[in-house]
Amino acid sequence: MSKKIYDKSAKRFGQQSIFFDDDDLLEPEPQQPQPKPQPQAEAKAWRMHFASFGSGSSGNCSYIGNEHEGILVDCGVDPDIVMKELEANGIKMHKIKGILLTHDHADHVRFVYKLLRKYKAPRICVWCTNRCLNGMLRKHSISNRIKEYHKAIFHEIPFTVAGMTITAFKQSHDSEDCSGFMVEGGGHRFVVSPDQGEITSRADFYMRQAQYLMIESNYDRHMLLTGKYPAYLKARVEGSRGHLDNKVTAKFVADIWTPELKFVFLNHLSNDNNTPEIALHETRSALEQKGITVGDASFAPDQAQCDVQLYALPRLTTSTWFVF
């Protein structure tokens, strides 16, 4: 062992001398090579299920998961309808492990407390930001007891529900707090990007990672400007915290497309200022102008080989039950 001894002769030089025991001079034994860490086993792949039970100002709610468990995104559709559609596709209510709320507007939250009270066992938790919860309680006739079910989330800090990793990100909308979600599980990445007046850099970042993308395509600008809405409401819809024009959505989808992006779901189509045909035409045209072949999500043999599948979510009825 080395011994550190003060040497008086070195005092004038402001130095210290270090003397070593013989053991310190022995050649060190060669170290055995450490085994390389083994990579962790990849998460088991499974087939992702998705369906929408309503999309638009009349109510929004969708299911993402698998045949064993999953989540609801928003709760603006009557739980009786949602439960009926889930059971028709083999999903019992006890398989719902959580409800994600994108923001506090009524068409996204109006039935959340009714569902929580109707299906008490097992307990379902509500995952949303604190600002979303506070806005919901302030704006709507929802019991304060919903706080007992609340799980606070924070933008860009991942959390886990139903075996899926979920990351919330901020969206530009005139709610108290609006979130999109990237949902990862079974080797799949599904991105939910709801109401937004403009596509922020963070929403752009997450949507570019999607294999399956739900994105707003709310209005046709000509229909909006010539329609019955009063001037203030037209300005709100067109504003940076309002909703997305079909052409903006179409250009964005075409710009970010890569072979990784397999499905695009257009959501929150306006009843007064849009039609599914117009919204689909705009996005299809933008993609095809770049040489991308577009299928109609029908799973027909001639459509399945297309580069990307495009589907407009129905406003008032349940969509096709998709299994990826």
PDB file of C-alpha atoms in Angstrom:
ATOM      1  CA  MET A   1       0.000   0.000   0.000  1.00  0.00           C
ATOM      2  CA  SER A   2       1.385   3.436  -0.833  1.00  0.00           C
ATOM      3  CA  LYS A   3       2.412   5.770   1.971  1.00  0.00           C
ATOM      4  CA  LYS A   4       2.331   9.511   1.550  1.00  0.00           C
ATOM      5  CA  ILE A   5       5.207  11.009   3.638  1.00  0.00           C
ATOM      6  CA  TYR A   6       6.158  14.610   3.979  1.00  0.00           C
ATOM      7  CA  ASP A   7       9.793  15.172   2.951  1.00  0.00           C
ATOM      8  CA  LYS A   8      11.423  18.176   4.674  1.00  0.00           C
ATOM      9  CA  SER A   9      14.033  18.407   1.963  1.00  0.00           C
ATOM     10  CA  ALA A  10      11.315  19.094  -0.554  1.00  0.00           C
ATOM     11  CA  LYS A  11       9.760  21.841   1.552  1.00  0.00           C
ATOM     12  CA  ARG A  12      11.557  24.637  -0.190  1.00  0.00           C
ATOM     13  CA  PHE A  13      10.207  23.462  -3.500  1.00  0.00           C
ATOM     14  CA  GLY A  14       6.653  23.256  -2.164  1.00  0.00           C
ATOM     15  CA  GLN A  15       6.566  19.557  -3.058  1.00  0.00           C
ATOM     16  CA  GLN A  16       5.774  16.278  -1.333  1.00  0.00           C
ATOM     17  CA  SER A  17       7.513  12.987  -1.878  1.00  0.00           C
ATOM     18  CA  ILE A  18       5.563   9.752  -2.306  1.00  0.00           C
ATOM     19  CA  PHE A  19       7.132   6.446  -1.273  1.00  0.00           C
ATOM     20  CA  PHE A  20       5.732   3.097  -2.408  1.00  0.00           C
ATOM     21  CA  ASP A  21       5.697  -0.300  -0.718  1.00  0.00           C
ATOM     22  CA  ASP A  22       7.113  -3.160  -2.746  1.00  0.00           C
ATOM     23  CA  ASP A  23       3.614  -4.450  -3.373  1.00  0.00           C
ATOM     24  CA  ASP A  24       2.823  -1.311  -5.278  1.00  0.00           C
ATOM     25  CA  LEU A  25       5.587  -2.026  -7.796  1.00  0.00           C
ATOM     26  CA  LEU A  26       4.389  -5.507  -8.723  1.00  0.00           C
ATOM     27  CA  GLU A  27       3.004  -5.973 -12.202  1.00  0.00           C
ATOM     28  CA  PRO A  28      -0.798  -6.035 -11.974  1.00  0.00           C
ATOM     29  CA  GLU A  29      -2.557  -9.278 -12.744  1.00  0.00           C
ATOM     30  CA  PRO A  30      -4.267  -9.330 -16.103  1.00  0.00           C
ATOM     31  CA  GLN A  31      -7.983  -8.707 -15.763  1.00  0.00           C
ATOM     32  CA  GLN A  32     -10.468 -11.124 -17.188  1.00  0.00           C
ATOM     33  CA  PRO A  33     -12.592  -9.606 -19.963  1.00  0.00           C
ATOM     34  CA  GLN A  34     -16.058  -8.673 -18.751  1.00  0.00           C
ATOM     35  CA  PRO A  35     -18.929 -10.433 -20.513  1.00  0.00           C
ATOM     36  CA  LYS A  36     -20.837  -8.201 -22.887  1.00  0.00           C
ATOM     37  CA  PRO A  37     -24.260  -7.215 -21.623  1.00  0.00           C
ATOM     38  CA  GLN A  38     -26.958  -9.193 -23.302  1.00  0.00           C
ATOM     39  CA  PRO A  39     -29.582  -7.132 -25.114  1.00  0.00           C
ATOM     40  CA  GLN A  40     -32.992  -7.189 -23.512  1.00  0.00           C
ATOM     41  CA  ALA A  41     -35.565  -9.297 -25.236  1.00  0.00           C
ATOM     42  CA  GLU A  42     -37.778  -7.244 -27.503  1.00  0.00           C
ATOM     43  CA  ALA A  43     -41.319  -6.652 -26.368  1.00  0.00           C
ATOM     44  CA  LYS A  44     -43.682  -9.281 -27.684  1.00  0.00           C
ATOM     45  CA  ALA A  45     -45.420  -8.224 -30.872  1.00  0.00           C
ATOM     46  CA  TRP A  46     -49.206  -8.246 -30.979  1.00  0.00           C
ATOM     47  CA  ARG A  47     -51.886  -6.973 -33.305  1.00  0.00           C
ATOM     48  CA  MET A  48     -53.208  -3.504 -32.531  1.00  0.00           C
ATOM     49  CA  HIS A  49     -56.956  -2.861 -32.639  1.00  0.00           C
ATOM     50  CA  PHE A  50     -58.502   0.531 -33.386  1.00  0.00           C
ATOM     51  CA  ALA A  51     -62.033   1.841 -33.801  1.00  0.00           C
ATOM     52  CA  SER A  52     -63.769   5.203 -33.548  1.00  0.00           C
ATOM     53  CA  PHE A  53     -67.273   5.476 -32.059  1.00  0.00           C
ATOM     54  CA  GLY A  54     -67.816   9.070 -33.163  1.00  0.00           C
ATOM     55  CA  SER A  55     -65.678  11.909 -34.490  1.00  0.00           C
ATOM     56  CA  GLY A  56     -66.634  15.572 -34.613  1.00  0.00           C
ATOM     57  CA  SER A  57     -68.451  18.244 -32.663  1.00  0.00           C
ATOM     58  CA  SER A  58     -71.230  15.756 -31.808  1.00  0.00           C
ATOM     59  CA  GLY A  59     -68.841  13.572 -29.828  1.00  0.00           C
ATOM     60  CA  ASN A  60     -65.442  11.878 -29.937  1.00  0.00           C
ATOM     61  CA  CYS A  61     -64.349   8.513 -28.573  1.00  0.00           C
ATOM     62  CA  SER A  62     -62.076   5.736 -29.839  1.00  0.00           C
ATOM     63  CA  TYR A  63     -60.485   2.477 -28.737  1.00  0.00           C
ATOM     64  CA  ILE A  64     -56.794   1.591 -29.061  1.00  0.00           C
ATOM     65  CA  GLY A  65     -55.388  -1.689 -27.742  1.00  0.00           C
ATOM     66  CA  ASN A  66     -55.555  -5.379 -28.542  1.00  0.00           C
ATOM     67  CA  GLU A  67     -58.001  -8.229 -27.973  1.00  0.00           C
ATOM     68  CA  HIS A  68     -56.991  -8.464 -24.299  1.00  0.00           C
ATOM     69  CA  GLU A  69     -56.927  -4.875 -23.048  1.00  0.00           C
ATOM     70  CA  GLY A  70     -56.844  -1.296 -24.225  1.00  0.00           C
ATOM     71  CA  ILE A  71     -57.757   2.345 -23.645  1.00  0.00           C
ATOM     72  CA  LEU A  72     -60.408   4.827 -24.671  1.00  0.00           C
ATOM     73  CA  VAL A  73     -59.292   8.145 -26.103  1.00  0.00           C
ATOM     74  CA  ASP A  74     -61.834  10.827 -25.135  1.00  0.00           C
ATOM     75  CA  CYS A  75     -65.336  10.190 -23.874  1.00  0.00           C
ATOM     76  CA  GLY A  76     -67.779  12.342 -25.801  1.00  0.00           C
ATOM     77  CA  VAL A  77     -70.001   9.464 -26.961  1.00  0.00           C
ATOM     78  CA  ASP A  78     -72.677   7.856 -24.765  1.00  0.00           C
ATOM     79  CA  PRO A  79     -71.146   4.926 -22.830  1.00  0.00           C
ATOM     80  CA  ASP A  80     -74.083   2.669 -23.739  1.00  0.00           C
ATOM     81  CA  ILE A  81     -73.184   3.018 -27.414  1.00  0.00           C
ATOM     82  CA  VAL A  82     -69.471   2.579 -26.731  1.00  0.00           C
ATOM     83  CA  MET A  83     -70.052  -0.527 -24.600  1.00  0.00           C
ATOM     84  CA  LYS A  84     -72.333  -2.079 -27.211  1.00  0.00           C
ATOM     85  CA  GLU A  85     -69.751  -1.579 -29.962  1.00  0.00           C
ATOM     86  CA  LEU A  86     -66.899  -2.879 -27.802  1.00  0.00           C
ATOM     87  CA  GLU A  87     -68.780  -6.035 -26.860  1.00  0.00           C
ATOM     88  CA  ALA A  88     -69.718  -6.621 -30.503  1.00  0.00           C
ATOM     89  CA  ASN A  89     -65.988  -6.864 -31.177  1.00  0.00           C
ATOM     90  CA  GLY A  90     -65.095  -9.033 -28.184  1.00  0.00           C
ATOM     91  CA  ILE A  91     -63.963  -6.280 -25.790  1.00  0.00           C
ATOM     92  CA  LYS A  92     -65.590  -6.368 -22.359  1.00  0.00           C
ATOM     93  CA  MET A  93     -65.595  -3.220 -20.243  1.00  0.00           C
ATOM     94  CA  HIS A  94     -63.229  -4.763 -17.694  1.00  0.00           C
ATOM     95  CA  LYS A  95     -60.621  -4.794 -20.463  1.00  0.00           C
ATOM     96  CA  ILE A  96     -60.619  -0.977 -20.576  1.00  0.00           C
ATOM     97  CA  LYS A  97     -57.652   0.017 -18.428  1.00  0.00           C
ATOM     98  CA  GLY A  98     -57.862   3.788 -18.749  1.00  0.00           C
ATOM     99  CA  ILE A  99     -59.385   6.824 -20.458  1.00  0.00           C
ATOM    100  CA  LEU A 100     -57.148   9.443 -22.081  1.00  0.00           C
ATOM    101  CA  LEU A 101     -58.616  12.926 -22.454  1.00  0.00           C
ATOM    102  CA  THR A 102     -57.174  15.185 -25.134  1.00  0.00           C
ATOM    103  CA  HIS A 103     -58.785  18.386 -23.853  1.00  0.00           C
ATOM    104  CA  ASP A 104     -61.687  19.843 -21.903  1.00  0.00           C
ATOM    105  CA  HIS A 105     -64.241  20.637 -24.636  1.00  0.00           C
ATOM    106  CA  ALA A 106     -67.638  19.034 -24.186  1.00  0.00           C
ATOM    107  CA  ASP A 107     -67.505  16.906 -27.330  1.00  0.00           C
ATOM    108  CA  HIS A 108     -64.492  15.119 -25.822  1.00  0.00           C
ATOM    109  CA  VAL A 109     -65.457  14.811 -22.137  1.00  0.00           C
ATOM    110  CA  ARG A 110     -69.220  15.090 -21.633  1.00  0.00           C
ATOM    111  CA  PHE A 111     -69.780  11.408 -20.776  1.00  0.00           C
ATOM    112  CA  VAL A 112     -66.586  10.617 -18.882  1.00  0.00           C
ATOM    113  CA  TYR A 113     -68.064  10.733 -15.375  1.00  0.00           C
ATOM    114  CA  LYS A 114     -71.153   8.792 -16.436  1.00  0.00           C
ATOM    115  CA  LEU A 115     -68.922   6.003 -17.728  1.00  0.00           C
ATOM    116  CA  LEU A 116     -66.826   5.979 -14.546  1.00  0.00           C
ATOM    117  CA  ARG A 117     -69.922   5.678 -12.361  1.00  0.00           C
ATOM    118  CA  LYS A 118     -71.610   3.109 -14.592  1.00  0.00           C
ATOM    119  CA  TYR A 119     -68.656   0.713 -14.674  1.00  0.00           C
ATOM    120  CA  LYS A 120     -67.134   0.814 -11.185  1.00  0.00           C
ATOM    121  CA  ALA A 121     -65.340  -2.537 -11.137  1.00  0.00           C
ATOM    122  CA  PRO A 122     -62.590  -2.641 -11.948  1.00  0.00           C
ATOM    123  CA  ARG A 123     -61.850   1.013 -11.362  1.00  0.00           C
ATOM    124  CA  ILE A 124     -60.988   2.946 -14.527  1.00  0.00           C
ATOM    125  CA  CYS A 125     -58.599   5.882 -14.231  1.00  0.00           C
ATOM    126  CA  VAL A 126     -58.714   9.102 -16.255  1.00  0.00           C
ATOM    127  CA  TRP A 127     -55.385  10.249 -17.655  1.00  0.00           C
ATOM    128  CA  CYS A 128     -55.113  13.945 -18.532  1.00  0.00           C
ATOM    129  CA  THR A 129     -53.135  17.043 -17.602  1.00  0.00           C
ATOM    130  CA  ASN A 130     -54.027  18.968 -14.456  1.00  0.00           C
ATOM    131  CA  ARG A 131     -55.048  21.966 -16.543  1.00  0.00           C
ATOM    132  CA  CYS A 132     -57.381  19.791 -18.602  1.00  0.00           C
ATOM    133  CA  LEU A 133     -59.027  18.468 -15.434  1.00  0.00           C
ATOM    134  CA  ASN A 134     -59.423  21.941 -13.941  1.00  0.00           C
ATOM    135  CA  GLY A 135     -60.865  23.304 -17.175  1.00  0.00           C
ATOM    136  CA  MET A 136     -63.328  20.439 -17.373  1.00  0.00           C
ATOM    137  CA  LEU A 137     -64.565  21.041 -13.821  1.00  0.00           C
ATOM    138  CA  ARG A 138     -64.854  24.774 -14.367  1.00  0.00           C
ATOM    139  CA  LYS A 139     -66.708  24.608 -17.699  1.00  0.00           C
ATOM    140  CA  HIS A 140     -68.999  21.605 -17.332  1.00  0.00           C
ATOM    141  CA  SER A 141     -71.438  20.101 -14.844  1.00  0.00           C
ATOM    142  CA  ILE A 142     -69.120  17.265 -13.850  1.00  0.00           C
ATOM    143  CA  SER A 143     -68.812  16.075 -10.264  1.00  0.00           C
ATOM    144  CA  ASN A 144     -65.687  17.008  -8.336  1.00  0.00           C
ATOM    145  CA  ARG A 145     -65.453  13.325  -7.451  1.00  0.00           C
ATOM    146  CA  ILE A 146     -63.873  12.753 -10.830  1.00  0.00           C
ATOM    147  CA  LYS A 147     -60.667  13.851  -9.094  1.00  0.00           C
ATOM    148  CA  GLU A 148     -60.676  10.470  -7.360  1.00  0.00           C
ATOM    149  CA  TYR A 149     -60.153   8.809 -10.741  1.00  0.00           C
ATOM    150  CA  HIS A 150     -57.597  11.280 -12.071  1.00  0.00           C
ATOM    151  CA  LYS A 151     -54.030  10.383 -12.997  1.00  0.00           C
ATOM    152  CA  ALA A 152     -51.998  13.482 -13.822  1.00  0.00           C
ATOM    153  CA  ILE A 153     -49.891  13.393 -16.968  1.00  0.00           C
ATOM    154  CA  PHE A 154     -47.309  15.823 -18.292  1.00  0.00           C
ATOM    155  CA  HIS A 155     -46.379  16.612 -21.856  1.00  0.00           C
ATOM    156  CA  GLU A 156     -43.536  14.523 -23.244  1.00  0.00           C
ATOM    157  CA  ILE A 157     -43.131  12.397 -20.114  1.00  0.00           C
ATOM    158  CA  PRO A 158     -44.117   8.820 -21.081  1.00  0.00           C
ATOM    159  CA  PHE A 159     -46.461   6.727 -18.954  1.00  0.00           C
ATOM    160  CA  THR A 160     -47.844   3.199 -19.265  1.00  0.00           C
ATOM    161  CA  VAL A 161     -51.451   2.023 -19.516  1.00  0.00           C
ATOM    162  CA  ALA A 162     -52.679  -1.387 -20.697  1.00  0.00           C
ATOM    163  CA  GLY A 163     -49.144  -2.480 -21.512  1.00  0.00           C
ATOM    164  CA  MET A 164     -48.675   0.451 -23.902  1.00  0.00           C
ATOM    165  CA  THR A 165     -46.252   3.340 -23.580  1.00  0.00           C
ATOM    166  CA  ILE A 166     -48.029   6.651 -24.093  1.00  0.00           C
ATOM    167  CA  THR A 167     -46.497  10.078 -24.609  1.00  0.00           C
ATOM    168  CA  ALA A 168     -48.632  13.214 -24.538  1.00  0.00           C
ATOM    169  CA  PHE A 169     -47.604  16.274 -26.519  1.00  0.00           C
ATOM    170  CA  LYS A 170     -48.999  19.794 -26.714  1.00  0.00           C
ATOM    171  CA  GLN A 171     -51.359  20.896 -29.471  1.00  0.00           C
ATOM    172  CA  SER A 172     -52.474  24.391 -30.514  1.00  0.00           C
ATOM    173  CA  HIS A 173     -56.172  24.661 -29.690  1.00  0.00           C
ATOM    174  CA  ASP A 174     -58.394  27.052 -27.751  1.00  0.00           C
ATOM    175  CA  SER A 175     -59.041  24.689 -24.867  1.00  0.00           C
ATOM    176  CA  GLU A 176     -57.548  24.927 -21.395  1.00  0.00           C
ATOM    177  CA  ASP A 177     -54.882  22.437 -22.404  1.00  0.00           C
ATOM    178  CA  CYS A 178     -54.877  20.258 -25.528  1.00  0.00           C
ATOM    179  CA  SER A 179     -52.828  17.097 -25.908  1.00  0.00           C
ATOM    180  CA  GLY A 180     -52.069  14.687 -28.685  1.00  0.00           C
ATOM    181  CA  PHE A 181     -50.863  11.176 -27.875  1.00  0.00           C
ATOM    182  CA  MET A 182     -48.319   8.760 -29.260  1.00  0.00           C
ATOM    183  CA  VAL A 183     -49.344   5.233 -28.276  1.00  0.00           C
ATOM    184  CA  GLU A 184     -46.704   2.491 -28.598  1.00  0.00           C
ATOM    185  CA  GLY A 185     -47.298  -1.201 -28.074  1.00  0.00           C
ATOM    186  CA  GLY A 186     -46.862  -4.568 -29.736  1.00  0.00           C
ATOM    187  CA  GLY A 187     -44.398  -3.100 -32.203  1.00  0.00           C
ATOM    188  CA  HIS A 188     -46.873  -0.426 -33.348  1.00  0.00           C
ATOM    189  CA  ARG A 189     -46.952   3.387 -33.106  1.00  0.00           C
ATOM    190  CA  PHE A 190     -50.344   5.065 -33.267  1.00  0.00           C
ATOM    191  CA  VAL A 191     -50.449   8.875 -33.046  1.00  0.00           C
ATOM    192  CA  VAL A 192     -53.645  10.722 -32.133  1.00  0.00           C
ATOM    193  CA  SER A 193     -53.499  14.384 -33.166  1.00  0.00           C
ATOM    194  CA  PRO A 194     -56.943  15.906 -32.531  1.00  0.00           C
ATOM    195  CA  ASP A 195     -58.248  19.493 -32.674  1.00  0.00           C
ATOM    196  CA  GLN A 196     -55.564  22.025 -33.641  1.00  0.00           C
ATOM    197  CA  GLY A 197     -55.404  25.377 -35.409  1.00  0.00           C
ATOM    198  CA  GLU A 198     -51.857  24.893 -36.569  1.00  0.00           C
ATOM    199  CA  ILE A 199     -49.323  22.080 -36.475  1.00  0.00           C
ATOM    200  CA  THR A 200     -46.744  22.912 -33.825  1.00  0.00           C
ATOM    201  CA  SER A 201     -43.151  21.715 -33.986  1.00  0.00           C
ATOM    202  CA  ARG A 202     -43.785  19.176 -31.212  1.00  0.00           C
ATOM    203  CA  ALA A 203     -46.919  17.801 -32.864  1.00  0.00           C
ATOM    204  CA  ASP A 204     -44.920  17.592 -36.103  1.00  0.00           C
ATOM    205  CA  PHE A 205     -42.167  15.679 -34.285  1.00  0.00           C
ATOM    206  CA  TYR A 206     -44.502  12.971 -33.004  1.00  0.00           C
ATOM    207  CA  MET A 207     -46.685  12.663 -36.103  1.00  0.00           C
ATOM    208  CA  ARG A 208     -43.614  11.984 -38.220  1.00  0.00           C
ATOM    209  CA  GLN A 209     -43.030   8.838 -36.154  1.00  0.00           C
ATOM    210  CA  ALA A 210     -46.508   7.396 -36.748  1.00  0.00           C
ATOM    211  CA  GLN A 211     -47.292   4.156 -38.466  1.00  0.00           C
ATOM    212  CA  TYR A 212     -50.987   4.909 -37.946  1.00  0.00           C
ATOM    213  CA  LEU A 213     -52.021   8.558 -37.770  1.00  0.00           C
ATOM    214  CA  MET A 214     -55.291  10.133 -36.690  1.00  0.00           C
ATOM    215  CA  ILE A 215     -55.191  13.790 -37.754  1.00  0.00           C
ATOM    216  CA  GLU A 216     -57.824  16.510 -37.918  1.00  0.00           C
ATOM    217  CA  SER A 217     -59.175  17.595 -41.316  1.00  0.00           C
ATOM    218  CA  ASN A 218     -61.918  19.895 -40.112  1.00  0.00           C
ATOM    219  CA  TYR A 219     -63.084  22.261 -42.829  1.00  0.00           C
ATOM    220  CA  ASP A 220     -63.090  23.259 -46.479  1.00  0.00           C
ATOM    221  CA  ARG A 221     -62.164  26.943 -46.560  1.00  0.00           C
ATOM    222  CA  HIS A 222     -64.570  27.858 -49.355  1.00  0.00           C
ATOM    223  CA  MET A 223     -67.461  26.194 -47.538  1.00  0.00           C
ATOM    224  CA  LEU A 224     -66.491  27.972 -44.309  1.00  0.00           C
ATOM    225  CA  LEU A 225     -66.243  31.442 -45.862  1.00  0.00           C
ATOM    226  CA  THR A 226     -69.504  31.132 -47.775  1.00  0.00           C
ATOM    227  CA  GLY A 227     -71.358  29.263 -45.042  1.00  0.00           C
ATOM    228  CA  LYS A 228     -73.753  30.295 -42.303  1.00  0.00           C
ATOM    229  CA  TYR A 229     -71.276  30.745 -39.455  1.00  0.00           C
ATOM    230  CA  PRO A 230     -71.086  34.299 -38.037  1.00  0.00           C
ATOM    231  CA  ALA A 231     -67.864  36.213 -38.640  1.00  0.00           C
ATOM    232  CA  TYR A 232     -66.481  35.675 -35.141  1.00  0.00           C
ATOM    233  CA  LEU A 233     -66.928  31.906 -35.404  1.00  0.00           C
ATOM    234  CA  LYS A 234     -65.316  31.784 -38.840  1.00  0.00           C
ATOM    235  CA  ALA A 235     -62.353  33.681 -37.399  1.00  0.00           C
ATOM    236  CA  ARG A 236     -62.131  31.234 -34.499  1.00  0.00           C
ATOM    237  CA  VAL A 237     -62.184  28.174 -36.775  1.00  0.00           C
ATOM    238  CA  GLU A 238     -59.497  29.650 -39.059  1.00  0.00           C
ATOM    239  CA  GLY A 239     -57.312  30.908 -36.198  1.00  0.00           C
ATOM    240  CA  SER A 240     -54.056  29.392 -34.995  1.00  0.00           C
ATOM    241  CA  ARG A 241     -55.903  27.861 -32.033  1.00  0.00           C
ATOM    242  CA  GLY A 242     -58.918  26.710 -34.003  1.00  0.00           C
ATOM    243  CA  HIS A 243     -59.078  23.841 -36.491  1.00  0.00           C
ATOM    244  CA  LEU A 244     -57.204  22.527 -39.527  1.00  0.00           C
ATOM    245  CA  ASP A 245     -58.160  23.283 -43.114  1.00  0.00           C
ATOM    246  CA  ASN A 246     -58.340  20.237 -45.401  1.00  0.00           C
ATOM    247  CA  LYS A 247     -55.565  21.609 -47.602  1.00  0.00           C
ATOM    248  CA  VAL A 248     -53.232  22.167 -44.636  1.00  0.00           C
ATOM    249  CA  THR A 249     -53.790  18.601 -43.458  1.00  0.00           C
ATOM    250  CA  ALA A 250     -53.353  17.225 -46.979  1.00  0.00           C
ATOM    251  CA  LYS A 251     -50.058  19.034 -47.571  1.00  0.00           C
ATOM    252  CA  PHE A 252     -48.709  18.015 -44.179  1.00  0.00           C
ATOM    253  CA  VAL A 253     -49.561  14.331 -44.634  1.00  0.00           C
ATOM    254  CA  ALA A 254     -47.944  14.299 -48.078  1.00  0.00           C
ATOM    255  CA  ASP A 255     -44.840  16.067 -46.761  1.00  0.00           C
ATOM    256  CA  ILE A 256     -44.251  13.681 -43.858  1.00  0.00           C
ATOM    257  CA  TRP A 257     -45.156  10.435 -45.623  1.00  0.00           C
ATOM    258  CA  THR A 258     -42.610   7.626 -45.516  1.00  0.00           C
ATOM    259  CA  PRO A 259     -43.135   3.887 -46.095  1.00  0.00           C
ATOM    260  CA  GLU A 260     -43.498   3.575 -42.303  1.00  0.00           C
ATOM    261  CA  LEU A 261     -46.844   5.425 -42.406  1.00  0.00           C
ATOM    262  CA  LYS A 262     -49.451   2.809 -43.304  1.00  0.00           C
ATOM    263  CA  PHE A 263     -52.807   4.345 -42.296  1.00  0.00           C
ATOM    264  CA  VAL A 264     -54.116   7.926 -42.142  1.00  0.00           C
ATOM    265  CA  PHE A 265     -57.426   8.546 -40.358  1.00  0.00           C
ATOM    266  CA  LEU A 266     -58.991  11.959 -40.980  1.00  0.00           C
ATOM    267  CA  ASN A 267     -60.963  13.019 -37.929  1.00  0.00           C
ATOM    268  CA  HIS A 268     -63.191  15.806 -36.597  1.00  0.00           C
ATOM    269  CA  LEU A 269     -64.734  16.684 -39.972  1.00  0.00           C
ATOM    270  CA  SER A 270     -67.142  19.624 -39.711  1.00  0.00           C
ATOM    271  CA  ASN A 271     -70.795  18.891 -40.326  1.00  0.00           C
ATOM    272  CA  ASP A 272     -71.400  22.349 -41.834  1.00  0.00           C
ATOM    273  CA  ASN A 273     -68.133  23.166 -43.587  1.00  0.00           C
ATOM    274  CA  ASN A 274     -66.850  19.854 -44.898  1.00  0.00           C
ATOM    275  CA  THR A 275     -67.771  16.489 -46.349  1.00  0.00           C
ATOM    276  CA  PRO A 276     -65.892  13.183 -46.204  1.00  0.00           C
ATOM    277  CA  GLU A 277     -65.598  13.252 -49.985  1.00  0.00           C
ATOM    278  CA  ILE A 278     -63.921  16.661 -50.047  1.00  0.00           C
ATOM    279  CA  ALA A 279     -61.548  15.861 -47.164  1.00  0.00           C
ATOM    280  CA  LEU A 280     -60.530  12.530 -48.688  1.00  0.00           C
ATOM    281  CA  HIS A 281     -60.060  14.086 -52.134  1.00  0.00           C
ATOM    282  CA  GLU A 282     -57.694  16.763 -50.816  1.00  0.00           C
ATOM    283  CA  THR A 283     -55.412  14.350 -48.956  1.00  0.00           C
ATOM    284  CA  ARG A 284     -55.539  11.704 -51.668  1.00  0.00           C
ATOM    285  CA  SER A 285     -54.618  14.271 -54.340  1.00  0.00           C
ATOM    286  CA  ALA A 286     -51.701  15.642 -52.313  1.00  0.00           C
ATOM    287  CA  LEU A 287     -50.294  12.140 -51.806  1.00  0.00           C
ATOM    288  CA  GLU A 288     -50.790  11.060 -55.398  1.00  0.00           C
ATOM    289  CA  GLN A 289     -49.062  14.181 -56.683  1.00  0.00           C
ATOM    290  CA  LYS A 290     -45.948  12.812 -54.980  1.00  0.00           C
ATOM    291  CA  GLY A 291     -46.340   9.401 -56.589  1.00  0.00           C
ATOM    292  CA  ILE A 292     -47.760   7.731 -53.488  1.00  0.00           C
ATOM    293  CA  THR A 293     -50.496   5.180 -54.117  1.00  0.00           C
ATOM    294  CA  VAL A 294     -53.511   5.528 -51.831  1.00  0.00           C
ATOM    295  CA  GLY A 295     -55.896   2.771 -50.766  1.00  0.00           C
ATOM    296  CA  ASP A 296     -59.393   3.196 -49.354  1.00  0.00           C
ATOM    297  CA  ALA A 297     -58.786   1.099 -46.205  1.00  0.00           C
ATOM    298  CA  SER A 298     -61.289  -1.508 -47.405  1.00  0.00           C
ATOM    299  CA  PHE A 299     -58.728  -4.354 -47.257  1.00  0.00           C
ATOM    300  CA  ALA A 300     -59.778  -5.358 -50.780  1.00  0.00           C
ATOM    301  CA  PRO A 301     -56.936  -7.185 -52.590  1.00  0.00           C
ATOM    302  CA  ASP A 302     -56.401  -4.389 -55.106  1.00  0.00           C
ATOM    303  CA  GLN A 303     -56.277  -1.785 -52.304  1.00  0.00           C
ATOM    304  CA  ALA A 304     -54.073  -3.653 -49.845  1.00  0.00           C
ATOM    305  CA  GLN A 305     -50.979  -3.217 -52.020  1.00  0.00           C
ATOM    306  CA  CYS A 306     -51.162   0.599 -51.961  1.00  0.00           C
ATOM    307  CA  ASP A 307     -48.487   2.617 -50.166  1.00  0.00           C
ATOM    308  CA  VAL A 308     -50.899   4.096 -47.605  1.00  0.00           C
ATOM    309  CA  GLN A 309     -54.526   3.608 -46.583  1.00  0.00           C
ATOM    310  CA  LEU A 310     -56.764   6.675 -46.175  1.00  0.00           C
ATOM    311  CA  TYR A 311     -60.023   6.736 -44.191  1.00  0.00           C
ATOM    312  CA  ALA A 312     -62.373   9.467 -42.946  1.00  0.00           C
ATOM    313  CA  LEU A 313     -63.768   8.649 -39.504  1.00  0.00           C
ATOM    314  CA  PRO A 314     -67.588   8.831 -39.419  1.00  0.00           C
ATOM    315  CA  ARG A 315     -69.133  11.628 -37.380  1.00  0.00           C
ATOM    316  CA  LEU A 316     -72.011   9.759 -35.759  1.00  0.00           C
ATOM    317  CA  THR A 317     -71.394   6.062 -36.249  1.00  0.00           C
ATOM    318  CA  THR A 318     -68.732   3.488 -35.485  1.00  0.00           C
ATOM    319  CA  SER A 319     -65.910   3.120 -37.945  1.00  0.00           C
ATOM    320  CA  THR A 320     -64.567  -0.092 -39.378  1.00  0.00           C
ATOM    321  CA  TRP A 321     -62.898  -2.152 -36.637  1.00  0.00           C
ATOM    322  CA  PHE A 322     -59.257  -2.065 -37.723  1.00  0.00           C
ATOM    323  CA  VAL A 323     -56.696  -4.708 -36.775  1.00  0.00           C
ATOM    324  CA  PHE A 324     -53.085  -3.984 -37.755  1.00  0.00           C
TER     325      PHE A 324
END
